[in-house]
PDB file of C-alpha atoms in Angstrom:
ATOM      1  CA  MET A   1     -27.312  32.107  27.520  1.00 65.00           C
ATOM      2  CA  ILE A   2     -24.492  34.528  26.583  1.00 73.00           C
ATOM      3  CA  LYS A   3     -21.990  32.464  28.588  1.00 71.00           C
ATOM      4  CA  ALA A   4     -23.091  29.268  26.797  1.00 75.00           C
ATOM      5  CA  ILE A   5     -22.665  30.916  23.390  1.00 81.00           C
ATOM      6  CA  PHE A   6     -19.237  32.209  24.433  1.00 83.00           C
ATOM      7  CA  VAL A   7     -18.078  28.764  25.632  1.00 81.00           C
ATOM      8  CA  ARG A   8     -19.439  27.064  22.507  1.00 84.00           C
ATOM      9  CA  SER A   9     -17.746  29.707  20.362  1.00 87.00           C
ATOM     10  CA  ILE A  10     -14.392  28.938  22.000  1.00 88.00           C
ATOM     11  CA  MET A  11     -15.001  25.271  21.297  1.00 87.00           C
ATOM     12  CA  PHE A  12     -15.905  26.086  17.689  1.00 89.00           C
ATOM     13  CA  ILE A  13     -12.734  28.123  17.216  1.00 89.00           C
ATOM     14  CA  SER A  14     -10.648  25.265  18.567  1.00 89.00           C
ATOM     15  CA  SER A  15     -12.404  22.786  16.278  1.00 86.00           C
ATOM     16  CA  TYR A  16     -10.896  24.665  13.348  1.00 84.00           C
ATOM     17  CA  PHE A  17      -7.312  24.372  14.596  1.00 86.00           C
ATOM     18  CA  PRO A  18      -6.291  22.160  11.634  1.00 82.00           C
ATOM     19  CA  LEU A  19      -7.573  24.894   9.313  1.00 80.00           C
ATOM     20  CA  TYR A  20      -5.185  27.438  10.804  1.00 81.00           C
ATOM     21  CA  VAL A  21      -2.243  25.112  10.209  1.00 82.00           C
ATOM     22  CA  LEU A  22      -3.426  24.387   6.662  1.00 79.00           C
ATOM     23  CA  LEU A  23      -3.775  28.103   5.961  1.00 77.00           C
ATOM     24  CA  LEU A  24      -0.236  28.772   7.133  1.00 77.00           C
ATOM     25  CA  ILE A  25       1.112  26.009   4.924  1.00 79.00           C
ATOM     26  CA  SER A  26      -1.003  26.568   1.804  1.00 76.00           C
ATOM     27  CA  GLN A  27      -0.819  30.345   1.842  1.00 72.00           C
ATOM     28  CA  GLY A  28       2.716  30.704   3.234  1.00 71.00           C
ATOM     29  CA  ASN A  29       4.362  32.214   0.160  1.00 72.00           C
ATOM     30  CA  LYS A  30       1.405  34.548  -0.490  1.00 70.00           C
ATOM     31  CA  ILE A  31       1.476  35.668   3.143  1.00 67.00           C
ATOM     32  CA  MET A  32       5.170  36.575   2.917  1.00 69.00           C
ATOM     33  CA  GLN A  33       4.557  38.595  -0.264  1.00 71.00           C
ATOM     34  CA  ALA A  34       1.661  40.534   1.237  1.00 65.00           C
ATOM     35  CA  PRO A  35       2.091  44.108   2.448  1.00 64.00           C
ATOM     36  CA  ASN A  36       3.228  44.376   6.069  1.00 64.00           C
ATOM     37  CA  ARG A  37      -0.134  45.642   7.316  1.00 64.00           C
ATOM     38  CA  TYR A  38      -1.877  42.515   5.953  1.00 66.00           C
ATOM     39  CA  LEU A  39       0.873  40.219   7.129  1.00 68.00           C
ATOM     40  CA  GLY A  40       0.741  41.592  10.677  1.00 73.00           C
ATOM     41  CA  SER A  41      -3.063  41.389  10.831  1.00 77.00           C
ATOM     42  CA  PHE A  42      -3.120  37.862   9.463  1.00 75.00           C
ATOM     43  CA  ILE A  43      -0.419  36.591  11.820  1.00 77.00           C
ATOM     44  CA  ALA A  44      -2.040  38.331  14.808  1.00 83.00           C
ATOM     45  CA  THR A  45      -5.450  36.860  13.964  1.00 83.00           C
ATOM     46  CA  LEU A  46      -4.078  33.347  13.491  1.00 82.00           C
ATOM     47  CA  SER A  47      -2.062  33.644  16.702  1.00 86.00           C
ATOM     48  CA  ILE A  48      -5.175  34.624  18.665  1.00 91.00           C
ATOM     49  CA  LEU A  49      -7.149  31.734  17.149  1.00 89.00           C
ATOM     50  CA  ILE A  50      -4.366  29.266  17.968  1.00 89.00           C
ATOM     51  CA  VAL A  51      -4.109  30.531  21.565  1.00 91.00           C
ATOM     52  CA  ILE A  52      -7.898  30.216  21.955  1.00 91.00           C
ATOM     53  CA  SER A  53      -7.660  26.670  20.552  1.00 91.00           C
ATOM     54  CA  PHE A  54      -5.103  25.588  23.123  1.00 89.00           C
ATOM     55  CA  LEU A  55      -7.048  27.430  25.828  1.00 89.00           C
ATOM     56  CA  SER A  56     -10.036  25.197  25.031  1.00 87.00           C
ATOM     57  CA  VAL A  57      -7.869  22.102  25.603  1.00 87.00           C
ATOM     58  CA  LEU A  58      -6.662  23.540  28.915  1.00 87.00           C
ATOM     59  CA  LEU A  59     -10.256  24.274  29.937  1.00 84.00           C
ATOM     60  CA  LEU A  60     -11.310  20.786  28.834  1.00 82.00           C
ATOM     61  CA  LYS A  61      -8.653  19.163  31.009  1.00 84.00           C
ATOM     62  CA  ASN A  62      -9.454  21.305  34.074  1.00 84.00           C
ATOM     63  CA  VAL A  63     -13.248  21.250  34.186  1.00 82.00           C
ATOM     64  CA  PRO A  64     -14.334  20.447  37.763  1.00 82.00           C
ATOM     65  CA  ILE A  65     -16.397  17.373  38.635  1.00 84.00           C
ATOM     66  CA  SER A  66     -19.963  18.430  39.306  1.00 86.00           C
ATOM     67  CA  ASN A  67     -22.181  15.675  37.846  1.00 89.00           C
ATOM     68  CA  TYR A  68     -22.565  11.970  37.266  1.00 89.00           C
ATOM     69  CA  CYS A  69     -23.655  10.190  34.106  1.00 89.00           C
ATOM     70  CA  LYS A  70     -24.490   6.535  33.542  1.00 89.00           C
ATOM     71  CA  PRO A  71     -24.439   6.255  29.758  1.00 87.00           C
ATOM     72  CA  VAL A  72     -26.628   3.594  28.187  1.00 88.00           C
ATOM     73  CA  ASN A  73     -26.070   2.061  24.737  1.00 90.00           C
ATOM     74  CA  VAL A  74     -22.693   3.712  24.174  1.00 90.00           C
ATOM     75  CA  LYS A  75     -21.603   3.670  20.527  1.00 89.00           C
ATOM     76  CA  ARG A  76     -18.409   4.694  18.826  1.00 85.00           C
ATOM     77  CA  GLN A  77     -18.673   7.874  16.817  1.00 75.00           C
ATOM     78  CA  ASP A  78     -19.388   7.485  13.157  1.00 69.00           C
ATOM     79  CA  ASP A  79     -17.764   9.683  10.539  1.00 70.00           C
ATOM     80  CA  LYS A  80     -19.063  13.021  11.910  1.00 68.00           C
ATOM     81  CA  VAL A  81     -15.558  14.307  12.705  1.00 67.00           C
ATOM     82  CA  MET A  82     -14.278  13.420   9.236  1.00 71.00           C
ATOM     83  CA  ASN A  83     -17.274  15.102   7.609  1.00 74.00           C
ATOM     84  CA  TYR A  84     -16.655  18.181   9.734  1.00 71.00           C
ATOM     85  CA  VAL A  85     -12.996  18.326   8.731  1.00 70.00           C
ATOM     86  CA  PHE A  86     -13.982  18.162   5.073  1.00 73.00           C
ATOM     87  CA  THR A  87     -16.251  21.198   5.521  1.00 71.00           C
ATOM     88  CA  TYR A  88     -13.088  23.264   5.606  1.00 67.00           C
ATOM     89  CA  ILE A  89     -10.694  21.127   3.567  1.00 70.00           C
ATOM     90  CA  ILE A  90     -12.712  21.469   0.367  1.00 70.00           C
ATOM     91  CA  PRO A  91     -13.084  25.285   0.477  1.00 70.00           C
ATOM     92  CA  ILE A  92      -9.422  25.758   1.449  1.00 69.00           C
ATOM     93  CA  LEU A  93      -8.375  24.161  -1.844  1.00 68.00           C
ATOM     94  CA  GLY A  94      -9.834  27.128  -3.721  1.00 71.00           C
ATOM     95  CA  PHE A  95      -8.886  29.789  -1.183  1.00 72.00           C
ATOM     96  CA  SER A  96      -6.601  32.644  -2.175  1.00 72.00           C
ATOM     97  CA  PHE A  97      -5.633  35.800  -0.295  1.00 70.00           C
ATOM     98  CA  ASN A  98      -5.233  37.513  -3.650  1.00 71.00           C
ATOM     99  CA  ASP A  99      -8.921  37.009  -4.458  1.00 76.00           C
ATOM    100  CA  PHE A 100     -11.120  39.282  -2.345  1.00 79.00           C
ATOM    101  CA  TYR A 101     -14.267  37.300  -3.171  1.00 85.00           C
ATOM    102  CA  SER A 102     -12.606  34.037  -2.146  1.00 80.00           C
ATOM    103  CA  VAL A 103     -11.802  35.554   1.249  1.00 79.00           C
ATOM    104  CA  ILE A 104     -15.380  36.837   1.686  1.00 86.00           C
ATOM    105  CA  VAL A 105     -16.979  33.532   0.623  1.00 84.00           C
ATOM    106  CA  ASN A 106     -14.759  31.549   2.991  1.00 82.00           C
ATOM    107  CA  LEU A 107     -15.440  33.982   5.831  1.00 84.00           C
ATOM    108  CA  LEU A 108     -19.196  33.654   5.240  1.00 89.00           C
ATOM    109  CA  LEU A 109     -18.868  29.864   5.136  1.00 85.00           C
ATOM    110  CA  PHE A 110     -16.947  29.973   8.422  1.00 84.00           C
ATOM    111  CA  LEU A 111     -19.676  32.143  10.014  1.00 90.00           C
ATOM    112  CA  MET A 112     -22.453  29.861   8.732  1.00 90.00           C
ATOM    113  CA  ILE A 113     -20.715  26.783  10.153  1.00 86.00           C
ATOM    114  CA  TRP A 114     -20.171  28.641  13.469  1.00 88.00           C
ATOM    115  CA  PHE A 115     -23.899  29.406  13.641  1.00 91.00           C
ATOM    116  CA  LEU A 116     -24.805  25.764  12.941  1.00 88.00           C
ATOM    117  CA  TYR A 117     -22.176  24.480  15.403  1.00 86.00           C
ATOM    118  CA  ILE A 118     -23.717  26.610  18.178  1.00 87.00           C
ATOM    119  CA  LYS A 119     -27.367  26.123  17.225  1.00 87.00           C
ATOM    120  CA  LEU A 120     -27.153  22.356  16.681  1.00 85.00           C
ATOM    121  CA  ASP A 121     -24.974  21.806  19.779  1.00 83.00           C
ATOM    122  CA  LEU A 122     -22.131  20.117  17.885  1.00 83.00           C
ATOM    123  CA  VAL A 123     -19.554  20.769  20.614  1.00 82.00           C
ATOM    124  CA  PHE A 124     -18.561  17.099  20.642  1.00 82.00           C
ATOM    125  CA  ILE A 125     -17.019  17.442  17.156  1.00 82.00           C
ATOM    126  CA  ASN A 126     -13.480  18.698  17.683  1.00 85.00           C
ATOM    127  CA  PRO A 127     -10.420  17.284  15.881  1.00 84.00           C
ATOM    128  CA  LEU A 128      -8.014  19.168  18.192  1.00 87.00           C
ATOM    129  CA  TRP A 129      -9.370  17.398  21.254  1.00 87.00           C
ATOM    130  CA  SER A 130      -8.876  14.089  19.462  1.00 85.00           C
ATOM    131  CA  LEU A 131      -5.195  14.963  19.102  1.00 87.00           C
ATOM    132  CA  PHE A 132      -5.048  15.292  22.905  1.00 88.00           C
ATOM    133  CA  GLY A 133      -6.751  11.931  23.461  1.00 89.00           C
ATOM    134  CA  TYR A 134     -10.360  13.050  23.971  1.00 90.00           C
ATOM    135  CA  ILE A 135     -12.820  11.093  21.850  1.00 89.00           C
ATOM    136  CA  SER A 136     -16.581  11.512  21.535  1.00 89.00           C
ATOM    137  CA  TYR A 137     -18.967   8.615  22.002  1.00 91.00           C
ATOM    138  CA  GLU A 138     -22.678   8.672  21.389  1.00 90.00           C
ATOM    139  CA  TYR A 139     -25.040   7.271  23.997  1.00 91.00           C
ATOM    140  CA  GLU A 140     -28.757   7.213  24.510  1.00 90.00           C
ATOM    141  CA  GLY A 141     -29.555  10.837  25.255  1.00 83.00           C
ATOM    142  CA  GLY A 142     -26.339  12.567  24.208  1.00 90.00           C
ATOM    143  CA  TYR A 143     -22.589  12.428  23.788  1.00 90.00           C
ATOM    144  CA  ILE A 144     -19.615  11.794  26.041  1.00 92.00           C
ATOM    145  CA  ILE A 145     -16.282  13.509  25.470  1.00 91.00           C
ATOM    146  CA  THR A 146     -13.600  11.557  27.287  1.00 91.00           C
ATOM    147  CA  ASN A 147     -10.074  10.192  27.339  1.00 91.00           C
ATOM    148  CA  ILE A 148     -11.433   6.849  28.600  1.00 91.00           C
ATOM    149  CA  LYS A 149     -11.180   3.898  26.205  1.00 90.00           C
ATOM    150  CA  TYR A 150     -14.415   2.716  24.647  1.00 90.00           C
ATOM    151  CA  GLU A 151     -13.979  -0.777  26.106  1.00 90.00           C
ATOM    152  CA  ASP A 152     -13.584   0.678  29.607  1.00 89.00           C
ATOM    153  CA  ILE A 153     -16.733   2.792  29.297  1.00 88.00           C
ATOM    154  CA  ILE A 154     -18.715  -0.300  28.325  1.00 88.00           C
ATOM    155  CA  ARG A 155     -17.213  -2.347  31.193  1.00 87.00           C
ATOM    156  CA  ILE A 156     -17.659   0.213  33.996  1.00 85.00           C
ATOM    157  CA  LYS A 157     -20.755  -0.327  36.128  1.00 83.00           C
ATOM    158  CA  ALA A 158     -20.562   2.858  38.234  1.00 86.00           C
ATOM    159  CA  PRO A 159     -21.695   6.214  36.843  1.00 89.00           C
ATOM    160  CA  LEU A 160     -18.992   8.364  35.272  1.00 90.00           C
ATOM    161  CA  GLN A 161     -17.887  11.464  37.149  1.00 90.00           C
ATOM    162  CA  GLY A 162     -17.493  14.700  35.239  1.00 90.00           C
ATOM    163  CA  CYS A 163     -19.644  17.578  34.147  1.00 89.00           C
ATOM    164  CA  TYR A 164     -22.146  18.516  31.489  1.00 88.00           C
ATOM    165  CA  LEU A 165     -20.744  20.971  28.947  1.00 84.00           C
ATOM    166  CA  THR A 166     -24.268  21.341  27.547  1.00 82.00           C
ATOM    167  CA  ASN A 167     -27.532  19.533  28.267  1.00 82.00           C
ATOM    168  CA  ARG A 168     -26.555  16.645  25.990  1.00 85.00           C
ATOM    169  CA  ILE A 169     -22.753  16.623  26.189  1.00 87.00           C
ATOM    170  CA  PHE A 170     -20.972  15.087  29.173  1.00 90.00           C
ATOM    171  CA  LEU A 171     -17.232  15.401  29.818  1.00 91.00           C
ATOM    172  CA  ALA A 172     -15.537  12.593  31.779  1.00 90.00           C
ATOM    173  CA  HIS A 173     -11.830  12.293  32.591  1.00 89.00           C
ATOM    174  CA  LYS A 174     -10.005   8.991  32.954  1.00 85.00           C
ATOM    175  CA  SER A 175      -8.482  10.264  36.210  1.00 80.00           C
ATOM    176  CA  ASN A 176     -11.977  10.418  37.761  1.00 73.00           C
ATOM    177  CA  LEU A 177     -12.916   6.781  37.136  1.00 71.00           C
ATOM    178  CA  ARG A 178     -14.524   4.883  39.976  1.00 65.00           C
ATOM    179  CA  GLY A 179     -14.820   1.131  39.990  1.00 54.00           C
TER     180      GLY A 179
END
């Protein structure tokens, strides 16, 4: 259970990668004017979050094959990823390092979304993975995260090789296609 929460937390952190970039851009001049102790802490924290984000992509690409999945009724994702991105775009517009309450409210929002991401098993929502070619598709019984084209998934008759990241989320790599 602890391992699953840890893995999902890494995936959650990586799903916020665009936020880290937006923070650097939108708060850049305020960051440079901040006292050195705040500047160092902020840069160190963002650096750790960015490294964890890219670590999740590395882990995603190197997960060993241990299962098979024959998805039925595969559908393209709807606007879940866009809705997720807007959960942090809207608050970032009002964010300011100079306003203590703004920082606290955004931190609490981040923690609430983390809790929901873990509890509701929303691992398949990750804009960073999309940048690296991994797209989520819904199928009867769960989700597939893959770099395989939608048309190819529909056409393939053999089960996909990969592994289950959670009970409902299957990861399949294009390099493991059979048939």
